[in-house]
Short mmCIF file of C-alpha atoms in Angstrom, two decimals:
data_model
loop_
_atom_site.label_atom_id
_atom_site.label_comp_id
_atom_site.label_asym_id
_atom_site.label_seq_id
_atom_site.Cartn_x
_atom_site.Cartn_y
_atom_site.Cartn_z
CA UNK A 1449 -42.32 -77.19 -55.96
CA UNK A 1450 -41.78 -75.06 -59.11
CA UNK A 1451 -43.50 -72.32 -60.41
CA UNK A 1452 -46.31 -73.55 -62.34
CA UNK A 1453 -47.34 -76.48 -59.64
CA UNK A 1454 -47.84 -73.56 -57.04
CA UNK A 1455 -49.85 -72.00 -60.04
CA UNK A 1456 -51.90 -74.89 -60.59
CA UNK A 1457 -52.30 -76.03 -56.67
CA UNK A 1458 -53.36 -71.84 -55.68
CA UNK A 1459 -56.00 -72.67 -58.93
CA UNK A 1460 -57.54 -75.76 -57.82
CA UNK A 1461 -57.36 -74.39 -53.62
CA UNK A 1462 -59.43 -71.34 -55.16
CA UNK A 1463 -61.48 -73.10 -57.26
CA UNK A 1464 -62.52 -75.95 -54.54
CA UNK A 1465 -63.63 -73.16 -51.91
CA UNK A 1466 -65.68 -71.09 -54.57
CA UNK A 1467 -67.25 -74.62 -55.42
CA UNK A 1468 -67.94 -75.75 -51.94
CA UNK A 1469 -69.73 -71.73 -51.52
CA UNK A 1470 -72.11 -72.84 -54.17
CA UNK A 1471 -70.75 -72.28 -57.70
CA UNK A 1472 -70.38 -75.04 -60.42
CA UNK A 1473 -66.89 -76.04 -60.95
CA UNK A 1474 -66.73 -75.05 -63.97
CA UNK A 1475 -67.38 -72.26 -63.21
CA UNK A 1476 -65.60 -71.91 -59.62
CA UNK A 1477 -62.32 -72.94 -62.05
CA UNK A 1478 -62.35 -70.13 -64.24
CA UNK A 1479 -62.78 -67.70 -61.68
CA UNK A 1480 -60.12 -69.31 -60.20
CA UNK A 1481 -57.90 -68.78 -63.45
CA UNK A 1482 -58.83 -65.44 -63.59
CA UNK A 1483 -57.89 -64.57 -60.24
CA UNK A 1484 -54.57 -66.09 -60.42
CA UNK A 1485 -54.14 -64.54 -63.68
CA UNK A 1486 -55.55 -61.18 -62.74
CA UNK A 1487 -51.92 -60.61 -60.95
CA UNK A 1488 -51.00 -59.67 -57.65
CA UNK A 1489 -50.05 -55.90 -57.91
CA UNK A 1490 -52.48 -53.22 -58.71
CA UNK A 1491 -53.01 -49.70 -59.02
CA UNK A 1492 -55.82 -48.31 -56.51
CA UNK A 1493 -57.84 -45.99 -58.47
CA UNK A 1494 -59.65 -42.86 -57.51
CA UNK A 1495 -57.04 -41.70 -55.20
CA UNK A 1496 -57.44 -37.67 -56.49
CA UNK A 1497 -60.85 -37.62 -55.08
CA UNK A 1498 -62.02 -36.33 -51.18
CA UNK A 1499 -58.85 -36.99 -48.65
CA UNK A 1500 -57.07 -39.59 -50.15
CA UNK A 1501 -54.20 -37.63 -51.35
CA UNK A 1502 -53.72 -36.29 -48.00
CA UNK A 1503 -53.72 -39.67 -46.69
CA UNK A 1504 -51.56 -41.21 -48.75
CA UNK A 1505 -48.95 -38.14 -47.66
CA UNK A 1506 -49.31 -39.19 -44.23
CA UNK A 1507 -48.89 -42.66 -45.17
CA UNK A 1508 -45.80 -41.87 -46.49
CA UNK A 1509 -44.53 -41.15 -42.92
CA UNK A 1510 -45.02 -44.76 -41.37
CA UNK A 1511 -42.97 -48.06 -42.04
CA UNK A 1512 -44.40 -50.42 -44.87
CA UNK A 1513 -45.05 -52.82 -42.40
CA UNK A 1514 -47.14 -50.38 -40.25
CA UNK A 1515 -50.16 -49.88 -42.57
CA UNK A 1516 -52.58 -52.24 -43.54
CA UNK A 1517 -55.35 -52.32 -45.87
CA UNK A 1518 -58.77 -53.30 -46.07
CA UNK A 1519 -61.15 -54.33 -49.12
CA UNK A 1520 -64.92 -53.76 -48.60
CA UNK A 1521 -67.88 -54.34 -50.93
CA UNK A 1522 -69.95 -51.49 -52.28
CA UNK A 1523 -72.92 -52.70 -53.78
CA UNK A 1524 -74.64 -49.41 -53.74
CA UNK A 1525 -72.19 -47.81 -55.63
CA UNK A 1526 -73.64 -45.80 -58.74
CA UNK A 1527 -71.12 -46.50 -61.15
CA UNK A 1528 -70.31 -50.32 -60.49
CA UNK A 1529 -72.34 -52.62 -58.41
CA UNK A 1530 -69.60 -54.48 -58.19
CA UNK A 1531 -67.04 -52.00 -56.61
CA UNK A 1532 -64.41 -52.80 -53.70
CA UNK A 1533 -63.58 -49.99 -51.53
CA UNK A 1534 -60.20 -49.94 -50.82
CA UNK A 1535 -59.31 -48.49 -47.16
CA UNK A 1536 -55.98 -47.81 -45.45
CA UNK A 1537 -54.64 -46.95 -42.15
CA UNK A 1538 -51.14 -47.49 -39.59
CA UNK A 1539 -51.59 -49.64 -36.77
CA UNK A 1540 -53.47 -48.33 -33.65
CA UNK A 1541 -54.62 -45.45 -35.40
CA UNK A 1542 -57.61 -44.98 -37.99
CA UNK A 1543 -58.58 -46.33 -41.18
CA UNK A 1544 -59.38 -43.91 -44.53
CA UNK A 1545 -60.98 -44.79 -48.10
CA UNK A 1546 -58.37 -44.23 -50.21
CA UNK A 1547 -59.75 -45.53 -53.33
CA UNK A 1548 -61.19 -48.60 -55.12
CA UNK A 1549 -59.75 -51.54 -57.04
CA UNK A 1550 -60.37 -51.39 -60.05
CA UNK A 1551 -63.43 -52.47 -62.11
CA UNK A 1552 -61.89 -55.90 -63.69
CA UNK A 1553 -60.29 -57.04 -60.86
CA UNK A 1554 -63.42 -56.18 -58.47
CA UNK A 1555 -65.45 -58.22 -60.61
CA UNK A 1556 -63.22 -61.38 -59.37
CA UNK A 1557 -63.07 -60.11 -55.88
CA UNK A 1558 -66.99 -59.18 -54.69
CA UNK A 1559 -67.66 -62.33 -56.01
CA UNK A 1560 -65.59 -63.69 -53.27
CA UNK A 1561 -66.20 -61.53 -50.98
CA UNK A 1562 -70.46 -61.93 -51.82
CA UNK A 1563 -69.93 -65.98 -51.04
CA UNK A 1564 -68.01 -64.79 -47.87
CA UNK A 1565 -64.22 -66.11 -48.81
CA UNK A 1566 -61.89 -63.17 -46.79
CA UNK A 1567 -59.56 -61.39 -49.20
CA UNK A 1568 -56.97 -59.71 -48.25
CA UNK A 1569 -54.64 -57.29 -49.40
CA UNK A 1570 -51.11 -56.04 -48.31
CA UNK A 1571 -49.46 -52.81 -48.75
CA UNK A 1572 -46.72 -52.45 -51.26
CA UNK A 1573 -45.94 -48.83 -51.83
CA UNK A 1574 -46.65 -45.05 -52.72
CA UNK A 1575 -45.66 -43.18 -55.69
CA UNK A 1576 -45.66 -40.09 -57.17
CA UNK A 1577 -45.08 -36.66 -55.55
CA UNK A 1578 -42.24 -36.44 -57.73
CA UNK A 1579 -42.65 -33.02 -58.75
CA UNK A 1580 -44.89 -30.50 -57.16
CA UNK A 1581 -48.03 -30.77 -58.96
CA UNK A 1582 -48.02 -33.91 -59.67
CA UNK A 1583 -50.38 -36.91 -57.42
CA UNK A 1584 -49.58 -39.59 -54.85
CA UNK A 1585 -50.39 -43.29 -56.22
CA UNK A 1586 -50.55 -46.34 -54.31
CA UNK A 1587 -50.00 -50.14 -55.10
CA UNK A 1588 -51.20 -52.92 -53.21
CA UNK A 1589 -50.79 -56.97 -53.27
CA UNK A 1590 -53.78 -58.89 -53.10
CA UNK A 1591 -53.88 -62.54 -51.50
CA UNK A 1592 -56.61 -65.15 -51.62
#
């Protein structure tokens, strides 16, 4: 199967289980488009603020395949009522917020996650730290 028939199959998979939650499929298709198009890798943002940097340190410690991450709605947040928390944390041990995805790919994703379709997303690495002022980052992967 080549590139763009995976495209166009993870599209129509998408768009079928929005449309079977209750949108039109119109609708439920270009969410779908947008999703796939959004990309896979993103930037978490608001990783300066509270503990986060000290997190991501720590995280910095484990194996890739050790840590996992969580997305969870925040409808109550004050700036977007559409934010995604973004939490991370090593196997057996606890979980932290370290951030939230940001605002136009949330849009996409409490959508999903309000019609209860599980998204998930994967760890792919930390950056930064490369001089001594400077802040940790983190990128993660995000699958439907």
């Amino acid at each position: 199967m080549n590139a763009l028939s995976r495209i166009r199959r993870n599209v129509m998979l998408i768009g079928n289980r929005l449309h079977a939650k209750g949108l039109s499929l119109s609708e439920a298709l270009k969410t779908a488009w947008r999703i796939v198009k959004a990309g896979i890798t993103t930037k978490v943002k608001g990783v300066t603020f509270g503990n986060a940097q000290k997190a991501l340190e720590r995280l910095t410690l484990y194996r890739s395949e050790d840590i996992l991450i969580n997305l969870k709605r925040d409808p109550e947040n004050l700036y977007d009522s559409n934010a995604i928390e973004v939490w991370a944390g090593v196997k057996n041990k606890g979980t932290v917020k370290i951030g939230f995805l940001p605002a136009s790919l949330a849009f996409v994703v409490s959508r999903l996650l309000d019609l209860k379709i599980p998204v998930k997303a994967l760890y792919k690495e930390i950056r930064g730290k490369y001089e001594q002022y400077m802040n940790y980052g983190i990128e993660i992967q995000r699958c439907v």
